[in-house]
Structures are given as structure tokens and as C-alpha cells.
Coordinates of N, CA and C in Angstrom, one line a residue:
M1 N -48.1 27.9 1.7 CA -48.0 26.6 1.0 C -49.4 26.3 0.5
K2 N -49.5 25.7 -0.7 CA -50.7 25.3 -1.3 C -50.7 23.8 -1.6
L3 N -51.8 23.1 -1.3 CA -51.9 21.7 -1.5 C -52.7 21.4 -2.8
E4 N -52.2 20.6 -3.7 CA -52.9 20.3 -4.9 C -53.0 18.8 -5.1
L5 N -54.2 18.3 -5.4 CA -54.4 16.9 -5.7 C -53.7 16.6 -7.0
I6 N -53.2 15.3 -7.1 CA -52.6 14.8 -8.3 C -53.7 14.2 -9.2
G7 N -53.7 14.5 -10.5 CA -54.7 13.9 -11.4 C -54.3 12.4 -11.7
P8 N -55.1 11.7 -12.4 CA -54.8 10.3 -12.8 C -53.5 10.2 -13.5
E9 N -53.2 11.2 -14.4 CA -51.9 11.1 -15.1 C -50.7 11.2 -14.2
G10 N -50.8 11.8 -13.1 CA -49.7 11.9 -12.1 C -49.6 10.7 -11.2
Q11 N -50.5 9.8 -11.1 CA -50.5 8.7 -10.2 C -49.3 7.8 -10.5
A12 N -49.0 7.5 -11.7 CA -47.9 6.6 -12.0 C -46.6 7.2 -11.6
N13 N -46.4 8.5 -11.8 CA -45.2 9.2 -11.3 C -45.1 9.2 -9.8
L14 N -46.3 9.4 -9.1 CA -46.3 9.4 -7.7 C -45.9 8.0 -7.2
S15 N -46.5 7.0 -7.8 CA -46.2 5.6 -7.3 C -44.7 5.3 -7.5
A16 N -44.1 5.7 -8.6 CA -42.7 5.5 -8.9 C -41.9 6.3 -7.9
A17 N -42.2 7.5 -7.5 CA -41.5 8.3 -6.6 C -41.5 7.6 -5.2
I18 N -42.7 7.2 -4.8 CA -42.9 6.5 -3.5 C -42.1 5.2 -3.5
A19 N -42.2 4.4 -4.5 CA -41.4 3.2 -4.6 C -39.9 3.5 -4.4
G20 N -39.4 4.5 -5.1 CA -38.0 4.9 -5.0 C -37.7 5.3 -3.6
A21 N -38.6 6.1 -2.9 CA -38.3 6.5 -1.6 C -38.2 5.3 -0.6
I22 N -39.1 4.3 -0.9 CA -39.1 3.1 0.0 C -37.7 2.4 -0.2
R23 N -37.3 2.2 -1.5 CA -36.1 1.4 -1.8 C -34.9 2.1 -1.2
T24 N -34.9 3.5 -1.2 CA -33.7 4.2 -0.7 C -33.9 4.7 0.7
R25 N -35.0 4.4 1.3 CA -35.3 4.8 2.7 C -35.3 6.3 3.0
L26 N -35.9 7.0 2.0 CA -36.0 8.4 2.2 C -37.4 8.8 2.7
P27 N -37.5 9.8 3.6 CA -38.8 10.2 4.1 C -39.6 11.0 3.0
L28 N -40.9 11.1 3.2 CA -41.7 11.8 2.2 C -42.5 12.9 2.9
V29 N -42.8 14.0 2.2 CA -43.6 15.1 2.7 C -44.7 15.2 1.7
F30 N -46.0 15.2 2.1 CA -47.1 15.4 1.2 C -48.3 15.9 2.0
G31 N -49.3 16.3 1.2 CA -50.5 16.8 1.9 C -51.6 15.6 1.9
Y32 N -52.3 15.5 2.9 CA -53.4 14.5 3.1 C -54.4 15.1 4.0
K33 N -55.7 15.1 3.6 CA -56.8 15.6 4.4 C -56.4 17.0 4.9
N34 N -56.0 17.9 4.1 CA -55.7 19.3 4.4 C -54.6 19.5 5.4
E35 N -53.7 18.5 5.6 CA -52.6 18.7 6.5 C -51.3 18.2 5.8
V36 N -50.2 18.8 6.1 CA -48.9 18.4 5.6 C -48.4 17.2 6.4
R37 N -48.1 16.1 5.8 CA -47.6 14.9 6.5 C -46.2 14.7 6.2
Y38 N -45.4 14.3 7.2 CA -44.0 13.9 7.1 C -44.0 12.4 7.5
V39 N -43.7 11.5 6.6 CA -43.8 10.1 6.8 C -42.5 9.3 6.4
Q40 N -42.4 8.1 6.9 CA -41.4 7.2 6.5 C -42.2 6.1 5.8
P41 N -42.1 6.0 4.4 CA -42.9 5.0 3.7 C -42.3 3.6 3.9
H42 N -43.1 2.6 4.1 CA -42.6 1.3 4.3 C -43.1 0.3 3.2
A43 N -44.4 0.5 2.7 CA -44.9 -0.5 1.7 C -45.9 0.2 0.8
L44 N -45.9 -0.1 -0.5 CA -46.8 0.4 -1.4 C -47.5 -0.7 -2.1
G45 N -48.8 -0.7 -2.0 CA -49.6 -1.8 -2.6 C -50.1 -1.5 -4.0
K46 N -50.4 -2.6 -4.7 CA -50.9 -2.4 -6.1 C -52.3 -1.9 -6.0
N47 N -52.9 -1.8 -4.9 CA -54.3 -1.3 -4.7 C -54.3 0.2 -4.5
G48 N -53.1 0.9 -4.7 CA -53.0 2.3 -4.5 C -53.0 2.8 -3.1
K49 N -52.5 2.0 -2.2 CA -52.4 2.4 -0.8 C -50.9 2.4 -0.3
L50 N -50.6 3.3 0.6 CA -49.3 3.4 1.1 C -49.4 3.2 2.6
R51 N -48.5 2.2 3.1 CA -48.4 2.1 4.6 C -47.1 2.8 5.0
A52 N -47.3 3.7 5.9 CA -46.1 4.6 6.3 C -46.2 4.9 7.8
Y53 N -45.1 5.1 8.4 CA -45.0 5.6 9.7 C -45.0 7.1 9.7
Q54 N -46.0 7.7 10.3 CA -46.1 9.2 10.2 C -45.3 9.8 11.4
L55 N -44.5 10.8 11.1 CA -43.7 11.5 12.1 C -44.4 12.8 12.5
H56 N -45.1 13.4 11.6 CA -45.7 14.7 11.8 C -47.0 14.7 11.0
P57 N -48.1 15.2 11.5 CA -48.3 16.0 12.7 C -48.3 15.1 14.0
E58 N -48.7 13.9 13.9 CA -48.6 13.0 15.1 C -48.0 11.7 14.7
Q59 N -47.3 11.0 15.6 CA -46.6 9.8 15.2 C -47.6 8.6 15.3
G60 N -47.3 7.7 14.4 CA -48.0 6.4 14.3 C -48.1 5.8 12.9
W61 N -48.5 4.6 12.9 CA -48.7 3.9 11.6 C -50.0 4.4 10.9
R62 N -49.9 4.7 9.6 CA -51.0 5.2 8.9 C -51.1 4.4 7.5
L63 N -52.3 4.4 7.0 CA -52.6 3.9 5.7 C -53.1 5.0 4.8
F64 N -52.4 5.4 3.7 CA -52.8 6.5 2.9 C -53.3 6.0 1.5
D65 N -54.3 6.6 1.0 CA -54.9 6.4 -0.3 C -54.1 7.3 -1.3
L66 N -53.4 6.8 -2.2 CA -52.7 7.6 -3.2 C -53.5 8.6 -3.9
A67 N -54.8 8.3 -4.2 CA -55.7 9.2 -4.9 C -56.0 10.4 -4.1
K68 N -55.8 10.4 -2.8 CA -56.1 11.5 -1.9 C -54.8 12.3 -1.5
I69 N -53.7 11.9 -2.0 CA -52.4 12.6 -1.6 C -52.3 13.8 -2.5
S70 N -52.0 14.9 -1.9 CA -51.7 16.2 -2.6 C -50.3 16.6 -2.4
I71 N -49.8 17.3 -3.3 CA -48.4 17.7 -3.3 C -48.3 19.2 -2.9
P72 N -47.5 19.5 -1.9 CA -47.4 20.9 -1.5 C -46.6 21.7 -2.5
S73 N -47.0 22.9 -2.8 CA -46.3 23.8 -3.7 C -46.0 25.1 -2.9
F74 N -45.1 25.9 -3.4 CA -44.8 27.1 -2.8 C -44.6 28.2 -3.8
E75 N -44.7 29.4 -3.3 CA -44.3 30.6 -4.1 C -42.9 31.0 -3.8
P76 N -42.2 31.6 -4.8 CA -40.8 32.0 -4.5 C -40.7 32.9 -3.3
A77 N -39.7 32.7 -2.5 CA -39.5 33.5 -1.3 C -39.3 34.9 -1.7
P78 N -39.6 35.8 -0.8 CA -39.4 37.3 -1.0 C -38.0 37.6 -1.3
L79 N -37.7 38.5 -2.1 CA -36.4 39.0 -2.5 C -35.5 38.0 -3.2
Y80 N -36.0 36.9 -3.7 CA -35.2 36.0 -4.5 C -35.0 36.6 -5.8
V81 N -33.8 36.6 -6.3 CA -33.4 37.2 -7.6 C -33.0 36.1 -8.5
K82 N -33.7 36.0 -9.7 CA -33.4 35.0 -10.7 C -32.0 35.2 -11.2
G83 N -31.3 34.2 -11.6 CA -30.0 34.2 -12.1 C -28.9 34.5 -11.0
D84 N -29.1 33.7 -9.9 CA -28.2 33.8 -8.7 C -26.7 33.9 -9.2
K85 N -26.1 35.0 -8.8 CA -24.7 35.2 -9.3 C -23.7 34.2 -8.8
D86 N -24.0 33.5 -7.7 CA -23.1 32.5 -7.1 C -23.3 31.2 -7.8
L87 N -24.4 31.0 -8.6 CA -24.6 29.8 -9.3 C -24.4 29.9 -10.8
I88 N -24.6 31.1 -11.3 CA -24.7 31.3 -12.8 C -23.3 31.0 -13.5
V89 N -22.2 31.1 -12.7 CA -20.9 30.8 -13.3 C -20.8 29.5 -13.9
D90 N -21.3 28.4 -13.2 CA -21.3 27.1 -13.8 C -22.6 26.7 -14.4
G91 N -23.6 27.5 -14.3 CA -24.9 27.2 -14.9 C -25.9 26.8 -13.9
I92 N -27.1 27.2 -14.1 CA -28.2 26.8 -13.2 C -29.0 25.7 -13.8
I93 N -29.2 24.6 -13.0 CA -30.0 23.5 -13.4 C -31.4 23.7 -13.4
A94 N -32.0 24.3 -12.3 CA -33.4 24.6 -12.2 C -33.6 25.8 -11.4
E95 N -34.6 26.5 -11.6 CA -34.9 27.8 -10.9 C -36.4 28.1 -10.9
V96 N -36.9 28.7 -9.8 CA -38.3 29.0 -9.7 C -38.6 30.3 -10.5

């Protein structure tokens, strides 16, 4: 897994995604200070800060700076074959 910082152009999308996760009570996974974090977001400030309860790597309340959040990316898993025969019948929406 690779962690990449989000540029200024991605900050608005990140804020919108976090706000949506808060409204729907969905957990988030992101990179922060070279570690993958699993959190329950609770509040997003106009100052670009996120208050969240962190579940991993260790539990507790944390304050995250959105400018320092990175998004984990991945390489396709070994032996994945494009055009999965079980999905192609009805059409594939997205594929790596």
C-alpha cells in the first residue's frame, strides 16, 4: 500500500467525503503521519481539522489536519484478470 498526500485541488473533495461520512456515520480509512488510520469521524471544522475517534492503530480521540491526510492506494492483486467473466454479463462499472 502506498500513501499519497492530497493536493489543494483535492481538499474540497476530501472535505465533502468526510462530511458525508459523518452524516451517514461511516468509518474512514486514511494515512496520517506514515500510518494507516481507521477512524469514526465526528466533527469537521471550517479550519480544516477533523475530530475523530481512532480505532486503529490505537484507540482514542484525535484531531487531524486535513492538509496532512493521505489516501492509501493499492496495486491490483496478483492474478486478477480484467473483464471478470462473472461481472461482464451485466457490465462492469469500474475496474483496476
